[in-house]
Coordinates of C-alpha atoms and ligand atoms in Angstrom, one line a residue:
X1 CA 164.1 80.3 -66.2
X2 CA 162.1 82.9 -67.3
X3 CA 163.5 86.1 -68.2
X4 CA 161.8 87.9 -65.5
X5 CA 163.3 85.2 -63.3
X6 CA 166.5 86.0 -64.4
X7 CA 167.0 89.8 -65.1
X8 CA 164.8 90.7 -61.4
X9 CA 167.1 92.8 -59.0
X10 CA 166.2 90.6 -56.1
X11 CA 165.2 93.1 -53.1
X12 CA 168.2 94.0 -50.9
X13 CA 171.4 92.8 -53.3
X14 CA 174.1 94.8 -54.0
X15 CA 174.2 95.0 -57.8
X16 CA 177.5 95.3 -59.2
X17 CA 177.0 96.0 -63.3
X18 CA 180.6 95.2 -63.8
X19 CA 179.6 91.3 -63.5
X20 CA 176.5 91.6 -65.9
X21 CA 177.5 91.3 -69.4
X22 CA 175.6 94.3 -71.9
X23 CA 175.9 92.1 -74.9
X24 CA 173.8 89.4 -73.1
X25 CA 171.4 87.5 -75.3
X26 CA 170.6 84.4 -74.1
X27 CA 169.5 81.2 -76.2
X28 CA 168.7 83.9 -79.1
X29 CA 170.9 84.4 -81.7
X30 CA 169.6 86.6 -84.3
X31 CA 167.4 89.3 -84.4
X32 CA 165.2 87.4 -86.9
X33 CA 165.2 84.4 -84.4
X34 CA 163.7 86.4 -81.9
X35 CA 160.6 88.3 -84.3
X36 CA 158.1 85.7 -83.9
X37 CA 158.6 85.8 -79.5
X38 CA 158.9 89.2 -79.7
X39 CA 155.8 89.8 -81.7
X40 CA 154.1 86.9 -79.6
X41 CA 154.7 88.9 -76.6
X42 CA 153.3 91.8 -78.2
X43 CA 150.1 90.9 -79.0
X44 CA 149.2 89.2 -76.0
X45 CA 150.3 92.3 -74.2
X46 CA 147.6 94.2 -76.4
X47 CA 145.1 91.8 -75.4
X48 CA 146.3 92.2 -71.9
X49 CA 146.1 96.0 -71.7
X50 CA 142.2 95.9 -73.3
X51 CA 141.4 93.3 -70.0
X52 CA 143.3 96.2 -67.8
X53 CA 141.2 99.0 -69.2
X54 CA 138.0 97.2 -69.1
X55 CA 138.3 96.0 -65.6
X56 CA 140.0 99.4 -63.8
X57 CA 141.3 97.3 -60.8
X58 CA 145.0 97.5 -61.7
X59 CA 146.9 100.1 -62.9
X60 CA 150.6 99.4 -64.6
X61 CA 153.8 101.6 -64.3
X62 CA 156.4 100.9 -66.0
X63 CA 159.5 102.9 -65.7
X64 CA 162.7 103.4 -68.2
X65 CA 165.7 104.3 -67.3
X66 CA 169.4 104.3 -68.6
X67 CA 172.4 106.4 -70.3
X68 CA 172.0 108.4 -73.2
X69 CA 171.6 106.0 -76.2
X70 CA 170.6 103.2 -73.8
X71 CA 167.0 102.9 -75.8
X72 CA 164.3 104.5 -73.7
X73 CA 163.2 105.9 -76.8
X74 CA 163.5 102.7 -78.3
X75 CA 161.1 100.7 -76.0
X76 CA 158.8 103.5 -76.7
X77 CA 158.9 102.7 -80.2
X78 CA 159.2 99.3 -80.1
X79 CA 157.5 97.6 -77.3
X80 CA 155.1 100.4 -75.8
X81 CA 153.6 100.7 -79.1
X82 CA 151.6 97.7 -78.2
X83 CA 149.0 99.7 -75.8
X84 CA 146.5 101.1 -77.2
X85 CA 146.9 105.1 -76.6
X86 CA 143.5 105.5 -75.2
X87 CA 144.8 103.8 -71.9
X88 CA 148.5 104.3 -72.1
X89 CA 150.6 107.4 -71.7
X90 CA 154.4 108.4 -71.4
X91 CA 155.6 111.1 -69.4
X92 CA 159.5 112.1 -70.2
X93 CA 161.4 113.9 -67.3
X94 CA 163.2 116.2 -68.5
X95 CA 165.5 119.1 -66.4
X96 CA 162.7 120.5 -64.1
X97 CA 161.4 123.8 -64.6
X98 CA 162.0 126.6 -62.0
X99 CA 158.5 126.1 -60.1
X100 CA 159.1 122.1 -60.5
X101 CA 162.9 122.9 -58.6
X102 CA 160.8 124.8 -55.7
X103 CA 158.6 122.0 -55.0
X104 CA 159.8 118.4 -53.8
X105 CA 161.6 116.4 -56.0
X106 CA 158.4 113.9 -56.2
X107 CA 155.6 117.0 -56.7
X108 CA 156.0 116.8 -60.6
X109 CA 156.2 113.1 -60.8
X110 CA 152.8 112.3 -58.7
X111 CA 150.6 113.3 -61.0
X112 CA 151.4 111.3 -64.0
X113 CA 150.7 108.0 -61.9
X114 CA 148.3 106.1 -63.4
X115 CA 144.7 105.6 -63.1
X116 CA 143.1 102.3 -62.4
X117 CA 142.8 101.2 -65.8
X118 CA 145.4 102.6 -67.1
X119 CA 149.4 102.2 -68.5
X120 CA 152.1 105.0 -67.7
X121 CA 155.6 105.1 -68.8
X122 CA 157.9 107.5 -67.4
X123 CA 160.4 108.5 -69.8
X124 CA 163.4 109.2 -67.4
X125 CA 161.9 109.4 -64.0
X126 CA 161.7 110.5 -60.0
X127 CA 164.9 108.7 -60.7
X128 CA 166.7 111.0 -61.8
X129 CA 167.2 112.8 -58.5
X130 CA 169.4 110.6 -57.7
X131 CA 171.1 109.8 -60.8
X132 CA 171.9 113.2 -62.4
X133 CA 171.9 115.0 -59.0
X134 CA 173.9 112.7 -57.9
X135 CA 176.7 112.4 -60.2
X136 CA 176.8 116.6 -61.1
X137 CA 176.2 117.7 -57.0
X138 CA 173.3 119.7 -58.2
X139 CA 171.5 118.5 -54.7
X140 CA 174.3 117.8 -51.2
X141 CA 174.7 114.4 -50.6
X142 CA 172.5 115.2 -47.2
X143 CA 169.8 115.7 -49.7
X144 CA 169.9 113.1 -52.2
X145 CA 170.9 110.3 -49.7
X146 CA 167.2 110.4 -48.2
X147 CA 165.5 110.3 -51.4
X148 CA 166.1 106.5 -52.0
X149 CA 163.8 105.5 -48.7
X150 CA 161.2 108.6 -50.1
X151 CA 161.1 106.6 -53.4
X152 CA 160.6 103.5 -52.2
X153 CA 157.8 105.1 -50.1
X154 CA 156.5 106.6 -52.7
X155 CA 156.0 103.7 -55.0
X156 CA 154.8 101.7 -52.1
X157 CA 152.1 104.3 -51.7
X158 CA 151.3 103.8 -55.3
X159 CA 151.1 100.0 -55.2
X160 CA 148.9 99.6 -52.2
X161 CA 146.9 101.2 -54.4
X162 CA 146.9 99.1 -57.1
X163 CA 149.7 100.3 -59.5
X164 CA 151.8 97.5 -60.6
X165 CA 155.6 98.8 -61.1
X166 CA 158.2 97.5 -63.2
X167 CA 161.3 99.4 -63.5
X168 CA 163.7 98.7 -66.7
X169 CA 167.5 99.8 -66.5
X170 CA 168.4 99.5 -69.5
X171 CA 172.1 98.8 -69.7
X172 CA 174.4 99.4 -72.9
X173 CA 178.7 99.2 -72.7
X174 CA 180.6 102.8 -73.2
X175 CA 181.9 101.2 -76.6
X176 CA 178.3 100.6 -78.1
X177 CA 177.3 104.4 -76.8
X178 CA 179.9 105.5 -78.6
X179 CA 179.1 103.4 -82.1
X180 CA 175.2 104.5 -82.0
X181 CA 176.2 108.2 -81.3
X182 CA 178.3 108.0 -84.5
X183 CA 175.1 106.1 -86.2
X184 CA 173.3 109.5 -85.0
X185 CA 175.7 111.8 -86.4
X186 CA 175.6 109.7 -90.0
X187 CA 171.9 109.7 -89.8
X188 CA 170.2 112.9 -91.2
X189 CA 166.7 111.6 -89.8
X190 CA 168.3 111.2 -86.3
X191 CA 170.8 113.9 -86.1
X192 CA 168.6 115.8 -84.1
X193 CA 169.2 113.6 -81.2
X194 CA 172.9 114.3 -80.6
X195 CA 174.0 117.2 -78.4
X196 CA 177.3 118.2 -77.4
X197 CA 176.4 117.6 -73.1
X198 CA 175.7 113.5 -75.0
X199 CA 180.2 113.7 -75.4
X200 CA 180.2 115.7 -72.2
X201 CA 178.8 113.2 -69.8
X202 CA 180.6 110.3 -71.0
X203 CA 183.8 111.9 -68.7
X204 CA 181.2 110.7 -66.1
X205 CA 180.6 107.2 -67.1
X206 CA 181.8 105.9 -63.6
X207 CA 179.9 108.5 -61.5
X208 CA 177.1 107.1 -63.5
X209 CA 177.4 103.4 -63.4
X210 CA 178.0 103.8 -59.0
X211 CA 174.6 105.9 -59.2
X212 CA 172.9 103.3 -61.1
X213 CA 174.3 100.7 -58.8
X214 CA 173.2 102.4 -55.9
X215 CA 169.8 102.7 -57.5
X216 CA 168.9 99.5 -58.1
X217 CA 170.5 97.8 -54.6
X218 CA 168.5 100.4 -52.6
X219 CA 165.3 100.6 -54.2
X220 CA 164.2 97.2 -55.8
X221 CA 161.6 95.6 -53.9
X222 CA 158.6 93.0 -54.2
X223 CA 156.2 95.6 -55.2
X224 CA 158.2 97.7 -57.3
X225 CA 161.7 95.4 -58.8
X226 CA 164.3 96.8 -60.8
X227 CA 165.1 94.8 -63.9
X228 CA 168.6 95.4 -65.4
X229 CA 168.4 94.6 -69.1
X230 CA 171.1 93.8 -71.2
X231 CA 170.8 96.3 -74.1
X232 CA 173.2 96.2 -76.6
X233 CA 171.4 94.4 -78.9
X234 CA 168.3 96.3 -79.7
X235 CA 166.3 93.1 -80.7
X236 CA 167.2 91.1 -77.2
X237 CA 166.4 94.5 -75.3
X238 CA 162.7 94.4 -77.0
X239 CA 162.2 90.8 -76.4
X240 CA 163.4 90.8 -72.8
X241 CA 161.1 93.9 -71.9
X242 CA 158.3 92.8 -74.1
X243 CA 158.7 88.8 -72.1
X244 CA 158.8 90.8 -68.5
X245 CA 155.6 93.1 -69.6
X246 CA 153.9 90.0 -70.3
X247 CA 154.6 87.9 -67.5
X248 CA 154.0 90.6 -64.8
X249 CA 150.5 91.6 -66.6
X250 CA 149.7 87.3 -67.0
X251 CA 150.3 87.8 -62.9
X252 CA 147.6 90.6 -62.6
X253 CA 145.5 87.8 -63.2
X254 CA 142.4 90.3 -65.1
X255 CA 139.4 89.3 -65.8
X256 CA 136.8 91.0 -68.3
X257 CA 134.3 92.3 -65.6
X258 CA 131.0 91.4 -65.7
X259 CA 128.1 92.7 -68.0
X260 CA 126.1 94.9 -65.9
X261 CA 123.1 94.2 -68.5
X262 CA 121.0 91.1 -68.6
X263 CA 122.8 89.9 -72.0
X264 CA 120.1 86.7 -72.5
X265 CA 117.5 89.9 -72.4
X266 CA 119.6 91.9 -74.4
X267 CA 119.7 89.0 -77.3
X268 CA 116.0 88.3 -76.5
X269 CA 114.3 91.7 -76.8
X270 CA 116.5 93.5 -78.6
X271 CA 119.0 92.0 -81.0
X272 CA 116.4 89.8 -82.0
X273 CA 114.3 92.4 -83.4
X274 CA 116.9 94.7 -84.9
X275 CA 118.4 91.6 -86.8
X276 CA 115.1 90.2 -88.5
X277 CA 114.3 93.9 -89.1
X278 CA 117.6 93.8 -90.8
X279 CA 116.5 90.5 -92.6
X280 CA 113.6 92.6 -94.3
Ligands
LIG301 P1 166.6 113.7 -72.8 O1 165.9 112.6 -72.1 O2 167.8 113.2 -73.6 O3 165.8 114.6 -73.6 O4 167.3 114.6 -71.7 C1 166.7 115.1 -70.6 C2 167.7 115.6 -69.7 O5 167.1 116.1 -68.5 C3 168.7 114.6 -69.3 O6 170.0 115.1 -69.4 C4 168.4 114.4 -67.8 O7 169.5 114.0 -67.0 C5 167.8 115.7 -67.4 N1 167.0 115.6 -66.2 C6 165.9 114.8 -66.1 N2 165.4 114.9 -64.8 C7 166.2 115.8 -64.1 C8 166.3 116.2 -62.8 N3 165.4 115.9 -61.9 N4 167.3 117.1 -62.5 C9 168.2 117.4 -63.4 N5 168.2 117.0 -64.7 C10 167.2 116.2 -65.0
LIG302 MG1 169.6 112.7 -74.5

């Protein structure tokens, strides 16, 4: 079975994390093993994206979330890095501003949706309002109980007109947080990730993990799936987000649209001339 066959949050489960393993890496054994698949999947998902640009009738979302550490920045680097920039761009949520806060929770996310043609990653995400908000009680319960059915209209809204979602959860243990925090803190070059609220929130681990749950058994559906990644190996993390991007862009089925110039006139009249001109 395909990845995407295998990591897909079927619609209306109840996902309990405790029964997926994070150190999950199927046949693969190595990150060296998995290069060539994983740079495999990247190309074709270049040529994919230039077919999506050229023929503006999809558009793709694609939507990270997961702990601190987890490795949204990571896919960024990694897999994202793919797309060419002139068609692809990531939004990161982060605590919303004072105007965002007097607005509905969706009125900052809406207009980083992306354009037929076009790739956006959200960073963090409309997500969060019922992650973080959830676990610290910075919304009631009365408030943040309702958003799940808003999301999922929301994205439906989006996909009917033609955004294609995929949503990565990206799934690491408490132990490997803990190891790649200490990584940051040895690190000089990625010290500046670390904060003091990274320690905080780990007293919140199962607040967390029962949010996430909740996430992905209420809103993965056909048009917009969940995927829960296993992430504690970097490499398996790239290669199983990098195999789902390219299967659910091989589905678009995308086409390079149609010259809208006579191309046998083109050759004829024009290139013709230019090139024995050239010859002279
Ligand atoms: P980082 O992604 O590590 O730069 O951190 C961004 C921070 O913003 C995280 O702690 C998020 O939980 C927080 N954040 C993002 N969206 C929201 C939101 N809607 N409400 C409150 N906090 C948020
Ligand atoms: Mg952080």
């Amino acid at each position: 079975m395909s990845y995407r066959g295998k990591l897909i949050v079927k619609p209306d489960t109840r996902v309990t994390l405790a029964d997926i393993d994070p150190g999950f890496h199927g046949h693969h054994k190595s990150h060296e093993e998995a290069t060539p698949e994983i740079a495999d999947n990247l190309a074709r998902i270049s040529d994919l994206q230039e077919l999506l640009y050229a023929e503006k009738k999809h558009a793709l979302l694609i939507v990270l979330q997961g702990i601190d550490a987890a490795g949204k920045d990571g896919v960024c680097w990694h897999v994202i890095t793919a797309m060419n920039p002139q068609g692809c761009k990531v939004t990161g949520f982060k605590q919303p501003s004072s105007e965002e806060r007097a607005h509905d929770f969706l009125w900052r996310v809406h207009p980083h949706a992306p354009a037929l043609g076009q790739v956006a990653v959200f960073n963090r995400s409309h997500y969060e309002d019922v992650l973080v908000v959830r676990v610290h009680d910075l919304a009631p319960k009365s408030v943040w109980s309702k958003r799940y059915k808003a999301i999922n209209d929301f994205e439906s809204l989006l996909a009917e007109n033609g955004v294609t979602i995929v949503k990565f959860f990206l799934y690491i243990s408490k132990d490997e947080q803990l190891e790649r925090f200490a990584r940051r803190l040895d690190d000089k070059d990625r010290q500046w990730k670390i904060s003091a609220s990274d320690y905080a929130e780990r007293q919140y681990w199962d607040a967390y993990i029962e949010a996430y749950e909740a996430m992905l058994s209420k809103c993965s559906t056909e048009h917009a799936p969940w995927f829960v990644i296993p992430s504690n190996h970097k490499w398996f993390r790239n290669l199983a987000v990098s195999a789902i991007l390219r299967e659910t862009m091989e589905g678009m089925h995308m086409k390079a649209p149609e010259p809208t110039v006579d191309i046998a006139e083109i050759r004829k009249k024009y290139h013709a001339a230019v090139a024995a001109q050239k010859g002279h």
